[in-house]
Structures are given as C-alpha cells and as structure tokens.
mmCIF file with all atom_site columns, C-alpha atoms in Angstrom:
data_model
loop_
_atom_site.group_PDB
_atom_site.id
_atom_site.type_symbol
_atom_site.label_atom_id
_atom_site.label_alt_id
_atom_site.label_comp_id
_atom_site.label_asym_id
_atom_site.label_entity_id
_atom_site.label_seq_id
_atom_site.pdbx_PDB_ins_code
_atom_site.Cartn_x
_atom_site.Cartn_y
_atom_site.Cartn_z
_atom_site.occupancy
_atom_site.B_iso_or_equiv
_atom_site.pdbx_formal_charge
_atom_site.auth_seq_id
_atom_site.auth_comp_id
_atom_site.auth_asym_id
_atom_site.auth_atom_id
_atom_site.pdbx_PDB_model_num
ATOM 1   C CA . UNK A 1 1   ? -100.251 -55.023 138.929 1.00 0.00 ? 1   UNK A CA 1
ATOM 2   C CA . UNK A 1 2   ? -103.360 -53.961 140.837 1.00 0.00 ? 2   UNK A CA 1
ATOM 3   C CA . UNK A 1 3   ? -102.975 -50.398 142.139 1.00 0.00 ? 3   UNK A CA 1
ATOM 4   C CA . UNK A 1 4   ? -105.515 -50.499 144.977 1.00 0.00 ? 4   UNK A CA 1
ATOM 5   C CA . UNK A 1 5   ? -106.658 -53.914 146.113 1.00 0.00 ? 5   UNK A CA 1
ATOM 6   C CA . UNK A 1 6   ? -109.223 -54.981 148.682 1.00 0.00 ? 6   UNK A CA 1
ATOM 7   C CA . UNK A 1 7   ? -110.075 -58.292 150.285 1.00 0.00 ? 7   UNK A CA 1
ATOM 8   C CA . UNK A 1 8   ? -112.492 -59.874 150.426 1.00 0.00 ? 8   UNK A CA 1
ATOM 9   C CA . UNK A 1 9   ? -114.584 -58.962 147.376 1.00 0.00 ? 9   UNK A CA 1
ATOM 10  C CA . UNK A 1 10  ? -117.741 -60.306 149.011 1.00 0.00 ? 10  UNK A CA 1
ATOM 11  C CA . UNK A 1 11  ? -118.513 -60.681 152.695 1.00 0.00 ? 11  UNK A CA 1
ATOM 12  C CA . UNK A 1 12  ? -121.721 -62.233 154.005 1.00 0.00 ? 12  UNK A CA 1
ATOM 13  C CA . UNK A 1 13  ? -122.150 -62.368 157.751 1.00 0.00 ? 13  UNK A CA 1
ATOM 14  C CA . UNK A 1 14  ? -124.739 -62.321 160.493 1.00 0.00 ? 14  UNK A CA 1
ATOM 15  C CA . UNK A 1 15  ? -125.769 -59.448 162.705 1.00 0.00 ? 15  UNK A CA 1
ATOM 16  C CA . UNK A 1 16  ? -123.612 -59.031 165.751 1.00 0.00 ? 16  UNK A CA 1
ATOM 17  C CA . UNK A 1 17  ? -120.468 -60.467 164.184 1.00 0.00 ? 17  UNK A CA 1
ATOM 18  C CA . UNK A 1 18  ? -117.141 -58.646 163.873 1.00 0.00 ? 18  UNK A CA 1
ATOM 19  C CA . UNK A 1 19  ? -115.436 -58.495 160.486 1.00 0.00 ? 19  UNK A CA 1
ATOM 20  C CA . UNK A 1 20  ? -112.465 -56.853 158.791 1.00 0.00 ? 20  UNK A CA 1
ATOM 21  C CA . UNK A 1 21  ? -111.794 -55.611 155.281 1.00 0.00 ? 21  UNK A CA 1
ATOM 22  C CA . UNK A 1 22  ? -108.207 -55.161 154.105 1.00 0.00 ? 22  UNK A CA 1
ATOM 23  C CA . UNK A 1 23  ? -106.848 -52.621 151.649 1.00 0.00 ? 23  UNK A CA 1
ATOM 24  C CA . UNK A 1 24  ? -103.437 -52.254 150.082 1.00 0.00 ? 24  UNK A CA 1
ATOM 25  C CA . UNK A 1 25  ? -102.082 -49.774 147.542 1.00 0.00 ? 25  UNK A CA 1
ATOM 26  C CA . UNK A 1 26  ? -98.856  -50.033 145.584 1.00 0.00 ? 26  UNK A CA 1
ATOM 27  C CA . UNK A 1 27  ? -98.948  -46.508 144.159 1.00 0.00 ? 27  UNK A CA 1
ATOM 28  C CA . UNK A 1 28  ? -96.670  -44.985 146.794 1.00 0.00 ? 28  UNK A CA 1
ATOM 29  C CA . UNK A 1 29  ? -99.433  -42.622 147.906 1.00 0.00 ? 29  UNK A CA 1
ATOM 30  C CA . UNK A 1 30  ? -99.395  -41.142 151.381 1.00 0.00 ? 30  UNK A CA 1
ATOM 31  C CA . UNK A 1 31  ? -103.140 -40.837 151.872 1.00 0.00 ? 31  UNK A CA 1
ATOM 32  C CA . UNK A 1 32  ? -105.758 -43.586 152.024 1.00 0.00 ? 32  UNK A CA 1
ATOM 33  C CA . UNK A 1 33  ? -109.524 -43.504 152.436 1.00 0.00 ? 33  UNK A CA 1
ATOM 34  C CA . UNK A 1 34  ? -112.583 -45.591 153.125 1.00 0.00 ? 34  UNK A CA 1
ATOM 35  C CA . UNK A 1 35  ? -115.860 -44.811 151.377 1.00 0.00 ? 35  UNK A CA 1
ATOM 36  C CA . UNK A 1 36  ? -119.303 -46.355 151.752 1.00 0.00 ? 36  UNK A CA 1
ATOM 37  C CA . UNK A 1 37  ? -121.632 -46.734 148.760 1.00 0.00 ? 37  UNK A CA 1
ATOM 38  C CA . UNK A 1 38  ? -125.271 -47.277 149.627 1.00 0.00 ? 38  UNK A CA 1
ATOM 39  C CA . UNK A 1 39  ? -127.955 -49.075 147.663 1.00 0.00 ? 39  UNK A CA 1
ATOM 40  C CA . UNK A 1 40  ? -128.687 -45.887 145.709 1.00 0.00 ? 40  UNK A CA 1
ATOM 41  C CA . UNK A 1 41  ? -125.032 -45.732 144.629 1.00 0.00 ? 41  UNK A CA 1
ATOM 42  C CA . UNK A 1 42  ? -124.279 -42.665 146.739 1.00 0.00 ? 42  UNK A CA 1
ATOM 43  C CA . UNK A 1 43  ? -120.616 -42.528 147.729 1.00 0.00 ? 43  UNK A CA 1
ATOM 44  C CA . UNK A 1 44  ? -119.688 -40.999 151.060 1.00 0.00 ? 44  UNK A CA 1
ATOM 45  C CA . UNK A 1 45  ? -116.347 -40.745 152.757 1.00 0.00 ? 45  UNK A CA 1
ATOM 46  C CA . UNK A 1 46  ? -115.896 -42.469 156.091 1.00 0.00 ? 46  UNK A CA 1
ATOM 47  C CA . UNK A 1 47  ? -112.227 -42.047 156.989 1.00 0.00 ? 47  UNK A CA 1
ATOM 48  C CA . UNK A 1 48  ? -108.974 -40.779 155.626 1.00 0.00 ? 48  UNK A CA 1
ATOM 49  C CA . UNK A 1 49  ? -105.419 -41.413 156.800 1.00 0.00 ? 49  UNK A CA 1
ATOM 50  C CA . UNK A 1 50  ? -102.343 -39.444 155.836 1.00 0.00 ? 50  UNK A CA 1
ATOM 51  C CA . UNK A 1 51  ? -99.001  -41.044 156.668 1.00 0.00 ? 51  UNK A CA 1
ATOM 52  C CA . UNK A 1 52  ? -100.776 -43.399 159.070 1.00 0.00 ? 52  UNK A CA 1
ATOM 53  C CA . UNK A 1 53  ? -102.443 -40.493 160.883 1.00 0.00 ? 53  UNK A CA 1
ATOM 54  C CA . UNK A 1 54  ? -106.246 -40.219 161.034 1.00 0.00 ? 54  UNK A CA 1
ATOM 55  C CA . UNK A 1 55  ? -107.330 -37.038 159.236 1.00 0.00 ? 55  UNK A CA 1
ATOM 56  C CA . UNK A 1 56  ? -111.044 -37.478 158.607 1.00 0.00 ? 56  UNK A CA 1
ATOM 57  C CA . UNK A 1 57  ? -113.603 -39.343 160.674 1.00 0.00 ? 57  UNK A CA 1
ATOM 58  C CA . UNK A 1 58  ? -116.880 -38.472 159.054 1.00 0.00 ? 58  UNK A CA 1
ATOM 59  C CA . UNK A 1 59  ? -119.343 -39.118 161.895 1.00 0.00 ? 59  UNK A CA 1
ATOM 60  C CA . UNK A 1 60  ? -119.033 -42.845 161.505 1.00 0.00 ? 60  UNK A CA 1
ATOM 61  C CA . UNK A 1 61  ? -120.259 -45.029 164.423 1.00 0.00 ? 61  UNK A CA 1
ATOM 62  C CA . UNK A 1 62  ? -117.404 -46.098 166.636 1.00 0.00 ? 62  UNK A CA 1
ATOM 63  C CA . UNK A 1 63  ? -118.183 -49.712 165.757 1.00 0.00 ? 63  UNK A CA 1
ATOM 64  C CA . UNK A 1 64  ? -116.067 -48.899 162.684 1.00 0.00 ? 64  UNK A CA 1
ATOM 65  C CA . UNK A 1 65  ? -112.365 -48.683 163.420 1.00 0.00 ? 65  UNK A CA 1
ATOM 66  C CA . UNK A 1 66  ? -109.761 -48.101 160.715 1.00 0.00 ? 66  UNK A CA 1
ATOM 67  C CA . UNK A 1 67  ? -106.209 -49.239 161.250 1.00 0.00 ? 67  UNK A CA 1
ATOM 68  C CA . UNK A 1 68  ? -103.202 -48.185 159.202 1.00 0.00 ? 68  UNK A CA 1
ATOM 69  C CA . UNK A 1 69  ? -100.164 -50.362 159.975 1.00 0.00 ? 69  UNK A CA 1
ATOM 70  C CA . UNK A 1 70  ? -98.141  -48.556 157.305 1.00 0.00 ? 70  UNK A CA 1
ATOM 71  C CA . UNK A 1 71  ? -98.640  -46.090 154.451 1.00 0.00 ? 71  UNK A CA 1
ATOM 72  C CA . UNK A 1 72  ? -99.570  -48.828 151.992 1.00 0.00 ? 72  UNK A CA 1
ATOM 73  C CA . UNK A 1 73  ? -102.313 -50.433 154.074 1.00 0.00 ? 73  UNK A CA 1
ATOM 74  C CA . UNK A 1 74  ? -105.581 -49.257 155.573 1.00 0.00 ? 74  UNK A CA 1
ATOM 75  C CA . UNK A 1 75  ? -107.833 -51.876 157.086 1.00 0.00 ? 75  UNK A CA 1
ATOM 76  C CA . UNK A 1 76  ? -111.403 -51.454 158.284 1.00 0.00 ? 76  UNK A CA 1
ATOM 77  C CA . UNK A 1 77  ? -112.679 -53.388 161.266 1.00 0.00 ? 77  UNK A CA 1
ATOM 78  C CA . UNK A 1 78  ? -116.376 -53.427 162.039 1.00 0.00 ? 78  UNK A CA 1
ATOM 79  C CA . UNK A 1 79  ? -117.757 -54.610 165.392 1.00 0.00 ? 79  UNK A CA 1
ATOM 80  C CA . UNK A 1 80  ? -121.273 -55.785 166.162 1.00 0.00 ? 80  UNK A CA 1
ATOM 81  C CA . UNK A 1 81  ? -122.458 -55.651 162.583 1.00 0.00 ? 81  UNK A CA 1
ATOM 82  C CA . UNK A 1 82  ? -125.962 -54.322 161.935 1.00 0.00 ? 82  UNK A CA 1
ATOM 83  C CA . UNK A 1 83  ? -128.323 -54.771 159.004 1.00 0.00 ? 83  UNK A CA 1
ATOM 84  C CA . UNK A 1 84  ? -127.777 -51.138 158.018 1.00 0.00 ? 84  UNK A CA 1
ATOM 85  C CA . UNK A 1 85  ? -124.080 -51.765 157.533 1.00 0.00 ? 85  UNK A CA 1
ATOM 86  C CA . UNK A 1 86  ? -124.866 -53.674 154.340 1.00 0.00 ? 86  UNK A CA 1
ATOM 87  C CA . UNK A 1 87  ? -123.266 -51.702 151.522 1.00 0.00 ? 87  UNK A CA 1
ATOM 88  C CA . UNK A 1 88  ? -120.271 -51.664 149.224 1.00 0.00 ? 88  UNK A CA 1
ATOM 89  C CA . UNK A 1 89  ? -117.120 -50.359 150.884 1.00 0.00 ? 89  UNK A CA 1
ATOM 90  C CA . UNK A 1 90  ? -114.385 -48.806 148.767 1.00 0.00 ? 90  UNK A CA 1
ATOM 91  C CA . UNK A 1 91  ? -110.823 -48.120 149.679 1.00 0.00 ? 91  UNK A CA 1
ATOM 92  C CA . UNK A 1 92  ? -109.005 -45.337 147.817 1.00 0.00 ? 92  UNK A CA 1
ATOM 93  C CA . UNK A 1 93  ? -105.592 -43.715 147.826 1.00 0.00 ? 93  UNK A CA 1
ATOM 94  C CA . UNK A 1 94  ? -104.066 -40.489 146.589 1.00 0.00 ? 94  UNK A CA 1
ATOM 95  C CA . UNK A 1 95  ? -101.109 -38.204 146.881 1.00 0.00 ? 95  UNK A CA 1
ATOM 96  C CA . UNK A 1 96  ? -102.173 -35.646 149.490 1.00 0.00 ? 96  UNK A CA 1
ATOM 97  C CA . UNK A 1 97  ? -104.570 -33.155 147.926 1.00 0.00 ? 97  UNK A CA 1
ATOM 98  C CA . UNK A 1 98  ? -104.822 -34.815 144.527 1.00 0.00 ? 98  UNK A CA 1
ATOM 99  C CA . UNK A 1 99  ? -107.089 -37.190 142.642 1.00 0.00 ? 99  UNK A CA 1
ATOM 100 C CA . UNK A 1 100 ? -108.061 -40.427 144.347 1.00 0.00 ? 100 UNK A CA 1
ATOM 101 C CA . UNK A 1 101 ? -107.831 -43.939 142.956 1.00 0.00 ? 101 UNK A CA 1
ATOM 102 C CA . UNK A 1 102 ? -110.338 -46.530 144.070 1.00 0.00 ? 102 UNK A CA 1
ATOM 103 C CA . UNK A 1 103 ? -110.172 -50.226 144.784 1.00 0.00 ? 103 UNK A CA 1
ATOM 104 C CA . UNK A 1 104 ? -112.679 -52.744 143.381 1.00 0.00 ? 104 UNK A CA 1
ATOM 105 C CA . UNK A 1 105 ? -114.913 -52.639 146.453 1.00 0.00 ? 105 UNK A CA 1
ATOM 106 C CA . UNK A 1 106 ? -116.103 -55.089 149.098 1.00 0.00 ? 106 UNK A CA 1
ATOM 107 C CA . UNK A 1 107 ? -119.789 -55.937 149.067 1.00 0.00 ? 107 UNK A CA 1
ATOM 108 C CA . UNK A 1 108 ? -120.848 -56.500 152.669 1.00 0.00 ? 108 UNK A CA 1
ATOM 109 C CA . UNK A 1 109 ? -124.157 -58.229 153.321 1.00 0.00 ? 109 UNK A CA 1
ATOM 110 C CA . UNK A 1 110 ? -125.396 -58.498 156.885 1.00 0.00 ? 110 UNK A CA 1
ATOM 111 C CA . UNK A 1 111 ? -128.214 -60.985 157.479 1.00 0.00 ? 111 UNK A CA 1
ATOM 112 C CA . UNK B 2 1   ? -122.697 -30.256 154.541 1.00 0.00 ? 1   UNK B CA 1
ATOM 113 C CA . UNK B 2 2   ? -121.427 -29.747 151.037 1.00 0.00 ? 2   UNK B CA 1
ATOM 114 C CA . UNK B 2 3   ? -123.537 -31.238 148.285 1.00 0.00 ? 3   UNK B CA 1
ATOM 115 C CA . UNK B 2 4   ? -123.166 -31.631 144.571 1.00 0.00 ? 4   UNK B CA 1
ATOM 116 C CA . UNK B 2 5   ? -126.204 -31.561 142.314 1.00 0.00 ? 5   UNK B CA 1
ATOM 117 C CA . UNK B 2 6   ? -125.560 -33.814 139.350 1.00 0.00 ? 6   UNK B CA 1
ATOM 118 C CA . UNK B 2 7   ? -127.880 -34.002 136.370 1.00 0.00 ? 7   UNK B CA 1
ATOM 119 C CA . UNK B 2 8   ? -129.408 -35.744 134.670 1.00 0.00 ? 8   UNK B CA 1
ATOM 120 C CA . UNK B 2 9   ? -129.968 -38.745 136.927 1.00 0.00 ? 9   UNK B CA 1
ATOM 121 C CA . UNK B 2 10  ? -130.173 -41.063 133.927 1.00 0.00 ? 10  UNK B CA 1
ATOM 122 C CA . UNK B 2 11  ? -129.849 -40.934 130.171 1.00 0.00 ? 11  UNK B CA 1
ATOM 123 C CA . UNK B 2 12  ? -130.911 -43.309 127.423 1.00 0.00 ? 12  UNK B CA 1
ATOM 124 C CA . UNK B 2 13  ? -129.206 -42.621 124.132 1.00 0.00 ? 13  UNK B CA 1
ATOM 125 C CA . UNK B 2 14  ? -128.467 -44.236 120.800 1.00 0.00 ? 14  UNK B CA 1
ATOM 126 C CA . UNK B 2 15  ? -124.973 -45.306 119.876 1.00 0.00 ? 15  UNK B CA 1
ATOM 127 C CA . UNK B 2 16  ? -123.173 -42.493 118.126 1.00 0.00 ? 16  UNK B CA 1
ATOM 128 C CA . UNK B 2 17  ? -124.944 -39.677 119.967 1.00 0.00 ? 17  UNK B CA 1
ATOM 129 C CA . UNK B 2 18  ? -123.165 -37.101 122.080 1.00 0.00 ? 18  UNK B CA 1
ATOM 130 C CA . UNK B 2 19  ? -123.832 -36.890 125.816 1.00 0.00 ? 19  UNK B CA 1
ATOM 131 C CA . UNK B 2 20  ? -123.585 -34.041 128.270 1.00 0.00 ? 20  UNK B CA 1
ATOM 132 C CA . UNK B 2 21  ? -123.899 -34.106 132.048 1.00 0.00 ? 21  UNK B CA 1
ATOM 133 C CA . UNK B 2 22  ? -123.115 -31.528 134.686 1.00 0.00 ? 22  UNK B CA 1
ATOM 134 C CA . UNK B 2 23  ? -122.609 -30.835 138.345 1.00 0.00 ? 23  UNK B CA 1
ATOM 135 C CA . UNK B 2 24  ? -123.302 -27.727 140.363 1.00 0.00 ? 24  UNK B CA 1
ATOM 136 C CA . UNK B 2 25  ? -122.537 -26.816 143.922 1.00 0.00 ? 25  UNK B CA 1
ATOM 137 C CA . UNK B 2 26  ? -123.272 -24.020 146.345 1.00 0.00 ? 26  UNK B CA 1
ATOM 138 C CA . UNK B 2 27  ? -119.658 -24.330 147.551 1.00 0.00 ? 27  UNK B CA 1
ATOM 139 C CA . UNK B 2 28  ? -116.398 -23.610 145.785 1.00 0.00 ? 28  UNK B CA 1
ATOM 140 C CA . UNK B 2 29  ? -114.118 -26.511 144.965 1.00 0.00 ? 29  UNK B CA 1
ATOM 141 C CA . UNK B 2 30  ? -110.488 -26.196 143.930 1.00 0.00 ? 30  UNK B CA 1
ATOM 142 C CA . UNK B 2 31  ? -110.513 -29.488 142.074 1.00 0.00 ? 31  UNK B CA 1
ATOM 143 C CA . UNK B 2 32  ? -113.217 -31.251 140.085 1.00 0.00 ? 32  UNK B CA 1
ATOM 144 C CA . UNK B 2 33  ? -112.986 -34.909 139.153 1.00 0.00 ? 33  UNK B CA 1
ATOM 145 C CA . UNK B 2 34  ? -115.075 -37.152 136.935 1.00 0.00 ? 34  UNK B CA 1
ATOM 146 C CA . UNK B 2 35  ? -115.290 -40.892 137.548 1.00 0.00 ? 35  UNK B CA 1
ATOM 147 C CA . UNK B 2 36  ? -117.000 -43.787 135.796 1.00 0.00 ? 36  UNK B CA 1
ATOM 148 C CA . UNK B 2 37  ? -118.244 -46.858 137.623 1.00 0.00 ? 37  UNK B CA 1
ATOM 149 C CA . UNK B 2 38  ? -119.040 -50.138 135.898 1.00 0.00 ? 38  UNK B CA 1
ATOM 150 C CA . UNK B 2 39  ? -121.257 -52.702 137.665 1.00 0.00 ? 39  UNK B CA 1
ATOM 151 C CA . UNK B 2 40  ? -119.380 -54.544 140.395 1.00 0.00 ? 40  UNK B CA 1
ATOM 152 C CA . UNK B 2 41  ? -116.305 -52.332 140.053 1.00 0.00 ? 41  UNK B CA 1
ATOM 153 C CA . UNK B 2 42  ? -114.829 -49.334 141.760 1.00 0.00 ? 42  UNK B CA 1
ATOM 154 C CA . UNK B 2 43  ? -114.995 -45.801 140.319 1.00 0.00 ? 43  UNK B CA 1
ATOM 155 C CA . UNK B 2 44  ? -112.333 -45.175 137.695 1.00 0.00 ? 44  UNK B CA 1
ATOM 156 C CA . UNK B 2 45  ? -110.906 -41.701 137.260 1.00 0.00 ? 45  UNK B CA 1
ATOM 157 C CA . UNK B 2 46  ? -111.683 -40.198 133.840 1.00 0.00 ? 46  UNK B CA 1
ATOM 158 C CA . UNK B 2 47  ? -110.607 -36.579 134.082 1.00 0.00 ? 47  UNK B CA 1
ATOM 159 C CA . UNK B 2 48  ? -109.157 -34.316 136.770 1.00 0.00 ? 48  UNK B CA 1
ATOM 160 C CA . UNK B 2 49  ? -109.568 -30.526 136.587 1.00 0.00 ? 49  UNK B CA 1
ATOM 161 C CA . UNK B 2 50  ? -107.407 -28.233 138.704 1.00 0.00 ? 50  UNK B CA 1
ATOM 162 C CA . UNK B 2 51  ? -107.910 -24.712 137.377 1.00 0.00 ? 51  UNK B CA 1
ATOM 163 C CA . UNK B 2 52  ? -111.055 -22.622 137.027 1.00 0.00 ? 52  UNK B CA 1
ATOM 164 C CA . UNK B 2 53  ? -111.966 -22.360 133.353 1.00 0.00 ? 53  UNK B CA 1
ATOM 165 C CA . UNK B 2 54  ? -109.823 -25.362 132.441 1.00 0.00 ? 54  UNK B CA 1
ATOM 166 C CA . UNK B 2 55  ? -111.065 -27.494 129.557 1.00 0.00 ? 55  UNK B CA 1
ATOM 167 C CA . UNK B 2 56  ? -109.529 -30.959 129.410 1.00 0.00 ? 56  UNK B CA 1
ATOM 168 C CA . UNK B 2 57  ? -110.011 -33.862 127.009 1.00 0.00 ? 57  UNK B CA 1
ATOM 169 C CA . UNK B 2 58  ? -109.392 -37.566 127.344 1.00 0.00 ? 58  UNK B CA 1
ATOM 170 C CA . UNK B 2 59  ? -110.184 -39.261 124.053 1.00 0.00 ? 59  UNK B CA 1
ATOM 171 C CA . UNK B 2 60  ? -113.899 -38.773 123.362 1.00 0.00 ? 60  UNK B CA 1
ATOM 172 C CA . UNK B 2 61  ? -114.396 -37.200 126.793 1.00 0.00 ? 61  UNK B CA 1
ATOM 173 C CA . UNK B 2 62  ? -114.190 -33.486 127.465 1.00 0.00 ? 62  UNK B CA 1
ATOM 174 C CA . UNK B 2 63  ? -114.693 -31.826 130.824 1.00 0.00 ? 63  UNK B CA 1
ATOM 175 C CA . UNK B 2 64  ? -114.620 -28.226 131.981 1.00 0.00 ? 64  UNK B CA 1
ATOM 176 C CA . UNK B 2 65  ? -114.045 -26.611 135.345 1.00 0.00 ? 65  UNK B CA 1
ATOM 177 C CA . UNK B 2 66  ? -116.474 -23.703 135.677 1.00 0.00 ? 66  UNK B CA 1
ATOM 178 C CA . UNK B 2 67  ? -115.148 -20.190 136.095 1.00 0.00 ? 67  UNK B CA 1
ATOM 179 C CA . UNK B 2 68  ? -117.031 -19.723 139.366 1.00 0.00 ? 68  UNK B CA 1
ATOM 180 C CA . UNK B 2 69  ? -115.462 -22.996 140.657 1.00 0.00 ? 69  UNK B CA 1
ATOM 181 C CA . UNK B 2 70  ? -118.980 -24.127 141.556 1.00 0.00 ? 70  UNK B CA 1
ATOM 182 C CA . UNK B 2 71  ? -119.712 -26.268 138.531 1.00 0.00 ? 71  UNK B CA 1
ATOM 183 C CA . UNK B 2 72  ? -118.319 -28.678 135.972 1.00 0.00 ? 72  UNK B CA 1
ATOM 184 C CA . UNK B 2 73  ? -119.590 -30.538 132.946 1.00 0.00 ? 73  UNK B CA 1
ATOM 185 C CA . UNK B 2 74  ? -118.605 -33.705 131.131 1.00 0.00 ? 74  UNK B CA 1
ATOM 186 C CA . UNK B 2 75  ? -119.252 -34.360 127.460 1.00 0.00 ? 75  UNK B CA 1
ATOM 187 C CA . UNK B 2 76  ? -118.936 -37.697 125.711 1.00 0.00 ? 76  UNK B CA 1
ATOM 188 C CA . UNK B 2 77  ? -118.846 -37.594 121.941 1.00 0.00 ? 77  UNK B CA 1
ATOM 189 C CA . UNK B 2 78  ? -119.909 -40.359 119.561 1.00 0.00 ? 78  UNK B CA 1
ATOM 190 C CA . UNK B 2 79  ? -121.023 -42.713 122.331 1.00 0.00 ? 79  UNK B CA 1
ATOM 191 C CA . UNK B 2 80  ? -120.357 -46.439 122.081 1.00 0.00 ? 80  UNK B CA 1
ATOM 192 C CA . UNK B 2 81  ? -121.905 -49.360 124.004 1.00 0.00 ? 81  UNK B CA 1
ATOM 193 C CA . UNK B 2 82  ? -118.978 -49.599 126.428 1.00 0.00 ? 82  UNK B CA 1
ATOM 194 C CA . UNK B 2 83  ? -119.737 -46.062 127.640 1.00 0.00 ? 83  UNK B CA 1
ATOM 195 C CA . UNK B 2 84  ? -122.576 -47.613 129.646 1.00 0.00 ? 84  UNK B CA 1
ATOM 196 C CA . UNK B 2 85  ? -122.147 -47.081 133.368 1.00 0.00 ? 85  UNK B CA 1
ATOM 197 C CA . UNK B 2 86  ? -122.611 -44.550 136.141 1.00 0.00 ? 86  UNK B CA 1
ATOM 198 C CA . UNK B 2 87  ? -120.708 -41.294 135.878 1.00 0.00 ? 87  UNK B CA 1
ATOM 199 C CA . UNK B 2 88  ? -119.881 -39.382 139.040 1.00 0.00 ? 88  UNK B CA 1
ATOM 200 C CA . UNK B 2 89  ? -118.656 -35.877 139.481 1.00 0.00 ? 89  UNK B CA 1
ATOM 201 C CA . UNK B 2 90  ? -116.666 -35.139 142.614 1.00 0.00 ? 90  UNK B CA 1
ATOM 202 C CA . UNK B 2 91  ? -115.363 -31.976 144.179 1.00 0.00 ? 91  UNK B CA 1
ATOM 203 C CA . UNK B 2 92  ? -112.214 -32.083 146.256 1.00 0.00 ? 92  UNK B CA 1
ATOM 204 C CA . UNK B 2 93  ? -112.230 -29.993 149.383 1.00 0.00 ? 93  UNK B CA 1
ATOM 205 C CA . UNK B 2 94  ? -108.815 -28.790 150.438 1.00 0.00 ? 94  UNK B CA 1
ATOM 206 C CA . UNK B 2 95  ? -107.243 -27.096 153.359 1.00 0.00 ? 95  UNK B CA 1
ATOM 207 C CA . UNK B 2 96  ? -106.294 -29.686 155.917 1.00 0.00 ? 96  UNK B CA 1
ATOM 208 C CA . UNK B 2 97  ? -108.968 -32.328 155.482 1.00 0.00 ? 97  UNK B CA 1
ATOM 209 C CA . UNK B 2 98  ? -108.893 -33.225 151.838 1.00 0.00 ? 98  UNK B CA 1
ATOM 210 C CA . UNK B 2 99  ? -111.949 -35.251 150.922 1.00 0.00 ? 99  UNK B CA 1
ATOM 211 C CA . UNK B 2 100 ? -114.080 -35.945 147.881 1.00 0.00 ? 100 UNK B CA 1
ATOM 212 C CA . UNK B 2 101 ? -117.710 -34.890 147.836 1.00 0.00 ? 101 UNK B CA 1
ATOM 213 C CA . UNK B 2 102 ? -119.592 -36.889 145.214 1.00 0.00 ? 102 UNK B CA 1
ATOM 214 C CA . UNK B 2 103 ? -122.608 -36.149 143.086 1.00 0.00 ? 103 UNK B CA 1
ATOM 215 C CA . UNK B 2 104 ? -125.336 -38.776 142.999 1.00 0.00 ? 104 UNK B CA 1
ATOM 216 C CA . UNK B 2 105 ? -124.318 -40.030 139.590 1.00 0.00 ? 105 UNK B CA 1
ATOM 217 C CA . UNK B 2 106 ? -125.654 -40.107 136.046 1.00 0.00 ? 106 UNK B CA 1
ATOM 218 C CA . UNK B 2 107 ? -126.602 -43.557 134.809 1.00 0.00 ? 107 UNK B CA 1
ATOM 219 C CA . UNK B 2 108 ? -125.896 -43.815 131.093 1.00 0.00 ? 108 UNK B CA 1
ATOM 220 C CA . UNK B 2 109 ? -127.505 -46.424 128.860 1.00 0.00 ? 109 UNK B CA 1
ATOM 221 C CA . UNK B 2 110 ? -126.388 -46.672 125.236 1.00 0.00 ? 110 UNK B CA 1
ATOM 222 C CA . UNK B 2 111 ? -128.582 -48.548 122.791 1.00 0.00 ? 111 UNK B CA 1
ATOM 223 C CA . UNK B 2 112 ? -126.625 -50.165 119.960 1.00 0.00 ? 112 UNK B CA 1
#
C-alpha cells in the first residue's frame, strides 16, 4: 500500500492554463504539506494543513490554492500557470510535530 | 529566514568507503531529520533525531543530533552502489507552525 500518493506523476501544460495536483495519505496523519523542489533540488515548503486547517502559507503567490476536503487529502490547484512554476511538487504528511513522509512527486512542466 | 548549511555539496567515493556529511544552522532545531532522494522519487526518511546529543543508527547509517541543537551529521559505513543519491538534512521548527527547513543536499556517487 502506498503511504503518500500523488497524481499525476507528470504534468505538461501551457502558460496560462489552470491545473490541479492531488495528494492522498493512508497513514492516518493529521498534517499534510506541499513542497516545491526547484531545478537545483532545493526543497521549500509551500503550505501545511492540520486537521483541514491552513497552518503555513509560505509567501506563495495566490495563484496557488490548496484545498483539503478531509484529513487524508490535500490538493493543489494552480491558476494561470507561468514558466517559473515548472518544478517538482511534493506532498508530505506527518503526525503533528513529527517526521514527515513524502509522496513520489509531480513533475510540472510549463511551456 | 532559517537556513541549513549542508556539506559537502557532492562526494565521489569508492565502494566500501565510509562517508560523512553534516549540517549546521544559526538557529536551534528541536528535531533533525535525514532523508535520501533517488532520481525521480520523493525523499525517504532515513533517521529522525529528537534529543540533543542523541546518536542513532539505522543499519550502516549513523546520525547524531549536536549538543548545541544547531548541527547534525550523518555517517554511512561501507558504502555500496545503491547508496547513490542525494542526502538531505532537515530541521523541524516547532511551536505552532511546524515545518521542515532543508539543507541543499549532498549528492553521493559510489564507484563500484
């Protein structure tokens, strides 16, 4: 059983489009996160949700909107995609205040 | 913002050698984590450290949480080809907005 899963694995789209990435965890954790990994492999947090409540919004453009329908899901919707949004996006989950477990990533390419 | 300085950036070693990498910070962290990332995959947790001075092993991996809570190191003994990958240290900030701050990674290459 996959602990943290993301779909799609790859996403290629044109500038200006709107796209969503889905994340699900079956670990029973109450906290979920979105991270962005740039071309130099640097990982930076974007958002965190605890029990469906937004906890961290790390100065991310408001074109990015996370949605948590329940504790096991945290989706990321991106409006008006830009070239600079190209990156690998990772979802993660954890018990509050403990180690985080990452999904396999979604490689987003904006052309 | 908080930053972690991870070194070295890259290492090229022969199979069987031991490896050491470390992370330092100007800020205190209450938890240090070490992850490994293979190409095309997400980071996988290797070791979690929760107490200053703690030394923890996971197979051939050993990690320590520095006494000052501002540093950590990871050692890999008797490296094998599948140790290839990028190793990240991460400090967990706590106190209402728990988040991981990552180092920039150490890329390990093991020559058979």
